[in-house]
XYZ file of C-alpha atoms in Angstrom:
427
model
C -17.432 12.859 -4.433
C -18.901 16.223 -5.503
C -15.487 17.718 -6.314
C -15.497 19.621 -9.653
C -13.312 17.825 -12.240
C -11.119 20.897 -12.733
C -10.243 20.776 -9.014
C -9.426 17.063 -8.828
C -5.895 15.788 -9.520
C -5.222 12.022 -9.608
C -1.567 11.173 -9.026
C 0.481 8.020 -9.410
C 2.647 7.698 -6.281
C 5.880 5.715 -6.466
C 8.543 5.433 -3.747
C 7.073 8.268 -1.648
C 7.045 10.752 -4.537
C 4.481 11.809 -7.140
C 5.586 9.955 -10.251
C 2.895 11.249 -12.585
C -0.252 13.381 -12.599
C -2.743 11.424 -14.677
C -4.325 13.256 -17.584
C -7.852 12.683 -18.889
C -6.601 10.984 -22.060
C -4.484 8.365 -20.269
C -5.707 4.820 -21.119
C -6.956 2.861 -18.095
C -5.097 -0.178 -19.441
C -1.751 1.458 -18.596
C -2.612 1.512 -14.878
C -1.266 -1.631 -13.214
C -3.024 -3.389 -10.297
C -0.220 -2.515 -7.875
C -0.090 1.208 -8.714
C -0.846 3.638 -5.895
C -3.303 6.278 -7.087
C -4.031 9.229 -4.812
C -6.580 11.963 -5.521
C -6.033 15.536 -4.312
C -8.439 18.446 -4.301
C -6.629 21.546 -5.582
C -7.544 24.906 -7.039
C -7.946 25.247 -10.793
C -4.835 26.056 -12.815
C -4.839 29.849 -13.236
C -2.242 32.614 -13.436
C -2.940 33.514 -9.792
C -2.494 30.029 -8.279
C 0.703 28.203 -7.344
C 0.617 24.397 -7.284
C 3.179 22.688 -5.064
C 4.338 19.067 -4.818
C 5.536 18.273 -1.293
C 7.627 15.277 -0.163
C 8.291 14.363 3.471
C 11.999 14.029 4.284
C 14.041 13.170 7.344
C 17.757 12.754 7.891
C 19.190 9.287 7.358
C 20.884 7.889 10.460
C 22.226 4.744 8.763
C 19.627 2.403 10.260
C 16.161 3.008 8.768
C 13.410 1.814 11.029
C 11.342 0.385 8.233
C 12.678 -0.101 4.724
C 9.102 -0.603 3.466
C 8.087 2.933 4.444
C 11.278 4.878 3.741
C 13.527 5.436 0.731
C 17.052 6.808 0.961
C 17.812 9.779 -1.276
C 21.369 9.949 -2.584
C 22.816 13.242 -3.816
C 26.567 13.684 -4.232
C 26.199 17.479 -3.966
C 24.322 17.255 -0.663
C 26.447 16.336 2.387
C 23.406 15.019 4.293
C 21.744 11.722 3.361
C 17.972 11.940 3.563
C 15.026 9.589 3.665
C 11.746 10.125 1.863
C 8.768 8.646 3.700
C 4.985 8.649 3.798
C 2.637 9.871 1.111
C 3.600 13.031 -0.794
C 0.845 15.503 -1.545
C -0.207 18.040 -4.143
C -1.527 21.312 -2.838
C -2.270 24.822 -4.120
C -2.386 28.368 -2.758
C -2.749 31.940 -4.028
C 0.306 33.487 -5.651
C -0.108 36.484 -3.367
C 0.657 34.448 -0.243
C 3.546 35.551 1.932
C 6.260 33.095 2.974
C 4.622 32.881 6.399
C 1.219 32.086 4.869
C 2.763 29.384 2.682
C 4.461 27.818 5.715
C 1.207 27.918 7.720
C -0.658 26.374 4.774
C 1.828 23.492 4.538
C 1.863 22.992 8.299
C -1.915 22.600 8.324
C -1.567 19.832 5.726
C 0.754 17.740 7.936
C 0.096 18.755 11.536
C -2.317 15.868 12.157
C 0.240 13.372 10.858
C 2.858 14.199 13.480
C 2.476 11.388 16.000
C 2.988 12.858 19.435
C 1.438 12.885 22.874
C 2.189 14.886 25.944
C 1.182 14.354 29.524
C 0.544 17.996 30.360
C -3.019 19.213 29.792
C -2.307 22.897 30.405
C -3.227 25.082 27.448
C -0.001 27.069 27.724
C 2.047 23.856 27.643
C 0.198 22.607 24.567
C 0.840 25.841 22.677
C 4.517 25.771 23.595
C 4.760 22.158 22.538
C 3.130 22.795 19.153
C 5.523 25.703 18.619
C 8.463 23.342 19.103
C 6.889 20.914 16.653
C 6.595 23.661 14.058
C 10.227 24.540 14.649
C 11.126 20.931 13.889
C 9.815 21.355 10.331
C 11.975 22.980 7.649
C 10.430 23.750 4.259
C 13.119 23.500 1.581
C 12.470 24.647 -1.989
C 14.023 22.248 -4.524
C 13.991 21.710 -8.273
C 12.267 18.803 -10.013
C 15.318 16.572 -9.375
C 15.363 17.331 -5.636
C 18.360 19.704 -5.618
C 18.020 22.776 -3.336
C 17.145 26.131 -4.894
C 18.894 28.868 -2.843
C 16.399 31.722 -3.143
C 16.111 33.242 0.310
C 18.426 35.518 2.217
C 20.209 33.946 5.168
C 19.707 37.191 7.087
C 15.956 36.741 6.657
C 16.226 33.186 7.997
C 18.123 34.284 11.097
C 15.105 36.374 12.114
C 13.198 33.112 12.539
C 15.516 31.996 15.331
C 18.214 29.299 15.369
C 15.767 26.477 14.769
C 14.995 27.749 11.302
C 18.559 28.455 10.130
C 19.471 26.203 7.213
C 21.487 23.381 8.857
C 23.145 22.485 5.539
C 24.115 25.964 4.392
C 27.854 26.229 3.788
C 28.125 29.876 4.714
C 26.650 31.346 1.533
C 24.358 34.359 1.462
C 21.355 32.455 0.106
C 19.458 29.434 1.398
C 16.754 27.104 0.054
C 14.908 27.081 3.409
C 11.615 29.007 3.362
C 11.631 31.820 5.988
C 8.578 30.844 8.009
C 7.917 34.260 9.560
C 8.591 36.493 6.556
C 5.726 38.619 5.261
C 7.329 39.003 1.851
C 5.423 37.380 -1.006
C 6.820 34.062 -2.117
C 6.196 34.944 -5.770
C 8.903 37.623 -5.491
C 11.439 34.854 -4.857
C 10.053 32.272 -7.293
C 9.766 34.594 -10.294
C 6.994 35.748 -12.615
C 6.402 32.321 -14.119
C 5.809 30.613 -10.752
C 2.152 29.923 -11.598
C 3.072 28.240 -14.879
C 5.107 25.402 -13.371
C 5.019 23.252 -10.254
C 6.778 24.297 -7.069
C 8.733 21.376 -5.597
C 9.354 21.383 -1.861
C 10.825 19.057 0.748
C 9.233 19.015 4.192
C 12.296 18.204 6.278
C 11.861 17.056 9.854
C 14.474 17.428 12.581
C 16.037 14.318 14.067
C 13.696 12.623 16.530
C 16.452 12.305 19.115
C 17.181 16.034 19.183
C 13.536 17.015 19.643
C 13.001 14.182 22.120
C 15.957 15.371 24.209
C 14.642 18.941 24.239
C 11.200 17.783 25.382
C 12.674 15.624 28.132
C 14.737 18.570 29.398
C 11.483 20.492 29.662
C 9.965 17.721 31.756
C 7.594 16.334 29.112
C 7.403 12.730 27.932
C 6.560 12.182 24.260
C 6.564 9.384 21.731
C 8.874 9.740 18.657
C 8.121 12.830 16.622
C 8.335 11.297 13.153
C 6.504 8.020 12.688
C 6.637 7.048 8.974
C 3.494 4.929 9.246
C 1.539 7.927 10.549
C 2.344 9.757 7.305
C 0.630 6.994 5.339
C -2.700 7.688 7.029
C -5.479 9.085 4.869
C -9.223 9.569 5.255
C -11.390 7.900 2.620
C -14.250 9.896 1.156
C -17.679 8.417 2.112
C -18.433 7.776 -1.563
C -15.507 5.311 -1.710
C -17.019 3.086 0.979
C -20.391 3.172 -0.804
C -18.817 2.174 -4.126
C -16.772 -0.636 -2.580
C -19.824 -1.974 -0.738
C -21.897 -1.874 -3.924
C -19.138 -3.676 -5.833
C -18.846 -6.300 -3.114
C -22.608 -6.784 -3.139
C -22.614 -7.512 -6.875
C -19.706 -9.946 -6.558
C -21.148 -11.628 -3.487
C -24.529 -12.224 -5.114
C -23.059 -13.361 -8.417
C -20.152 -15.394 -7.082
C -17.745 -17.741 -8.861
C -17.345 -21.481 -8.786
C -14.323 -23.335 -7.450
C -13.930 -24.821 -10.936
C -13.561 -21.284 -12.337
C -10.898 -20.519 -9.711
C -8.875 -23.573 -10.768
C -9.295 -22.621 -14.434
C -7.876 -19.167 -13.713
C -5.038 -20.665 -11.652
C -3.938 -22.979 -14.482
C -4.564 -20.550 -17.365
C -1.436 -19.735 -19.424
C -0.075 -16.244 -18.754
C 2.445 -14.231 -20.756
C 5.223 -12.692 -18.648
C 5.475 -8.908 -18.620
C 8.483 -6.777 -19.538
C 9.855 -6.853 -15.982
C 9.803 -10.658 -15.699
C 11.301 -11.913 -18.940
C 12.627 -15.473 -19.169
C 16.028 -16.320 -20.625
C 15.663 -18.660 -23.608
C 18.630 -21.013 -23.923
C 17.827 -21.562 -27.617
C 17.701 -17.978 -28.910
C 19.998 -16.669 -26.130
C 17.678 -13.768 -25.327
C 15.284 -12.720 -22.618
C 11.760 -13.142 -23.949
C 8.179 -12.683 -22.729
C 7.507 -16.378 -22.408
C 4.227 -18.077 -21.530
C 3.956 -19.256 -17.930
C 1.590 -22.072 -16.987
C 0.799 -23.427 -13.529
C -0.093 -27.135 -13.545
C -0.790 -29.692 -10.852
C 1.876 -32.392 -10.949
C 0.392 -35.002 -8.612
C -2.738 -35.109 -6.531
C -2.402 -35.599 -2.764
C -4.614 -37.640 -0.468
C -5.517 -34.464 1.430
C -6.094 -31.423 -0.763
C -5.962 -28.006 0.947
C -7.372 -25.108 -1.087
C -6.444 -21.629 0.134
C -8.754 -18.961 -1.307
C -7.081 -15.566 -1.802
C -9.315 -13.385 0.337
C -6.907 -10.432 0.513
C -6.158 -8.392 -2.589
C -2.727 -6.761 -2.801
C -3.148 -3.059 -3.564
C 0.346 -1.904 -2.661
C 2.918 -2.448 0.073
C 0.756 -0.687 2.665
C -2.704 -1.919 1.856
C -4.549 -5.200 1.287
C -8.328 -5.307 0.822
C -10.594 -8.123 1.967
C -12.446 -9.908 -0.859
C -15.943 -11.117 0.024
C -16.708 -12.797 -3.295
C -18.847 -15.914 -2.867
C -17.003 -19.038 -4.058
C -19.356 -21.947 -4.730
C -17.511 -25.128 -3.839
C -18.864 -28.704 -3.824
C -19.255 -30.582 -0.557
C -18.801 -33.851 -2.409
C -17.451 -35.221 -5.709
C -14.903 -32.533 -6.624
C -13.270 -33.931 -9.772
C -9.685 -32.652 -10.148
C -8.659 -34.758 -13.138
C -9.101 -32.023 -15.748
C -6.936 -29.587 -13.772
C -3.865 -31.846 -13.834
C -1.114 -31.995 -16.414
C -1.711 -34.686 -19.012
C -0.021 -38.066 -18.741
C 3.148 -38.397 -20.714
C 3.034 -40.476 -23.846
C 4.883 -43.682 -23.285
C 7.985 -43.902 -25.460
C 11.385 -45.611 -25.240
C 12.848 -42.315 -24.000
C 10.124 -41.853 -21.372
C 10.173 -45.461 -20.222
C 10.425 -45.696 -16.473
C 9.575 -42.039 -15.851
C 6.677 -41.015 -13.651
C 3.455 -39.789 -15.217
C 1.657 -36.718 -13.941
C -1.621 -38.466 -13.129
C -2.260 -41.934 -11.828
C -5.136 -43.035 -14.010
C -5.830 -46.031 -11.811
C -7.143 -43.797 -8.996
C -10.105 -41.463 -9.538
C -9.289 -37.803 -8.812
C -12.510 -37.317 -6.852
C -12.531 -35.474 -3.528
C -15.021 -34.897 -0.709
C -14.976 -31.868 1.600
C -14.405 -32.503 5.320
C -13.443 -29.080 6.693
C -13.757 -25.325 6.086
C -12.021 -22.455 7.884
C -13.972 -19.165 7.850
C -12.609 -15.648 8.350
C -14.698 -12.656 9.414
C -13.218 -9.153 9.508
C -10.383 -7.663 7.490
C -6.601 -7.653 7.215
C -4.862 -7.487 10.587
C -7.779 -8.561 12.743
C -10.909 -10.649 12.634
C -12.512 -13.846 13.876
C -12.118 -17.449 12.743
C -14.641 -20.302 12.834
C -14.617 -23.747 11.255
C -16.942 -26.394 9.865
C -15.822 -30.027 10.007
C -17.106 -33.602 9.849
C -15.641 -36.959 10.842
C -14.037 -39.342 8.389
C -11.837 -42.427 8.318
C -10.600 -44.968 5.768
C -14.053 -46.504 5.552
C -15.901 -43.346 4.585
C -17.162 -39.942 5.736
C -19.945 -38.848 8.052
C -22.756 -36.729 6.611
C -23.170 -34.722 9.853
C -21.338 -31.407 10.099
C -20.361 -29.407 13.209
C -19.588 -25.703 13.653
C -16.558 -24.808 15.820
C -16.626 -21.250 17.202
C -14.044 -20.682 19.957
C -15.150 -22.961 22.816
C -18.585 -23.552 21.287
C -19.331 -26.628 19.160
C -22.755 -27.349 17.713
C -24.231 -29.609 15.070
C -25.341 -28.110 11.743
C -26.796 -31.256 10.221
C -26.189 -31.896 6.544
C -24.005 -28.792 5.986
C -26.476 -25.982 5.408
C -24.729 -22.603 5.521
C -21.218 -23.958 4.908
C -20.897 -22.270 1.502
C -20.542 -18.549 2.274
C -18.343 -15.517 1.427
C -16.469 -16.142 4.694
C -14.953 -19.446 3.490
C -11.157 -19.053 3.545
C -9.473 -22.486 3.534
C -11.061 -25.706 2.198
C -9.984 -29.214 3.207
C -10.752 -32.104 0.841
C -10.085 -35.848 1.228
C -9.474 -38.065 -1.765
C -12.231 -40.626 -1.978
C -9.742 -43.418 -2.812
C -6.320 -43.166 -1.184
C -3.057 -43.914 -3.003
């Protein structure tokens, strides 16, 4: 991506906060598939640069709109309950910046994430509207546990106007809210060692209802100011798309067989530390082995290929790996649990597999998906069958269009999503 290594910081994001900044020596094996890794371009660590970790916060009204995108922050010393939402970010600026320059720098990081529209197209109205949006943002300096650090004079804050007065100040002479119009250097408040440790800040947004009411009084119609999903938006670097496409191309050309998919599905797996099983013999929770096995084979076998890979709660990627599946004679016998040994104790119990019926299947339908998560287009291949046998002629169903495709050429493709098999001999 052409960013110098000393200016690239890769962070592990957990519950809307930066959990860890990954170091070069961290083993790749410790990164789990569901971890959210975000890369930030920052200035090199020097004695003239301040690095800040910012978290988006809004007041908790008791009914979060979306529990998947917000996390309530509890603090017994803080009378106001708050919600963390969206992606946090790591940023840097010169230690000589004034408080106003720091505020402007932070505002430029988030201004495009504020989801709003206004009907007026007048330039003067737009400037006034953006000013009110800026006034809706409070920058609070906190420690690494999220507790406010009262560093700034309340008299200095009052110069910013009522919108920037600390709403949670209990009458003390100092506040944790950054004075957004002050020309005093922020390093004078943070101390001499401010470049040697991270600056933690909360970007606190005013209640949507209060800002909405103000805008309506001014005759402007807007959508809600704070949309948590908007704060999850990010722009991928062009090199990411190239790498993903190259990776997909390798997988698509190489492909896997349906037999390999079943082998992976039934392969024993040891449970991790977060999913231990309670052993009734040793009376302890242990990392047991888990095995998925097919108990009985149905007359109609539906195979759902996992085409969407879970990255985290906000993202699922489409997998275009080619799965080679047989049109005829799929033998499922080796994927089933073995028959129980007949014994006096097992007498009368069902076995896993009925050996009298061959576990051989023939394909009669395929559902295809084109596109990605959330939207796309579906088509289907199918052929006729009954108790006597199965036709060899396939047809392609595409919306209202149906056409013959002969003996099934083109059915096996990376678009195959759901496979429908019929047992050759019914039970």
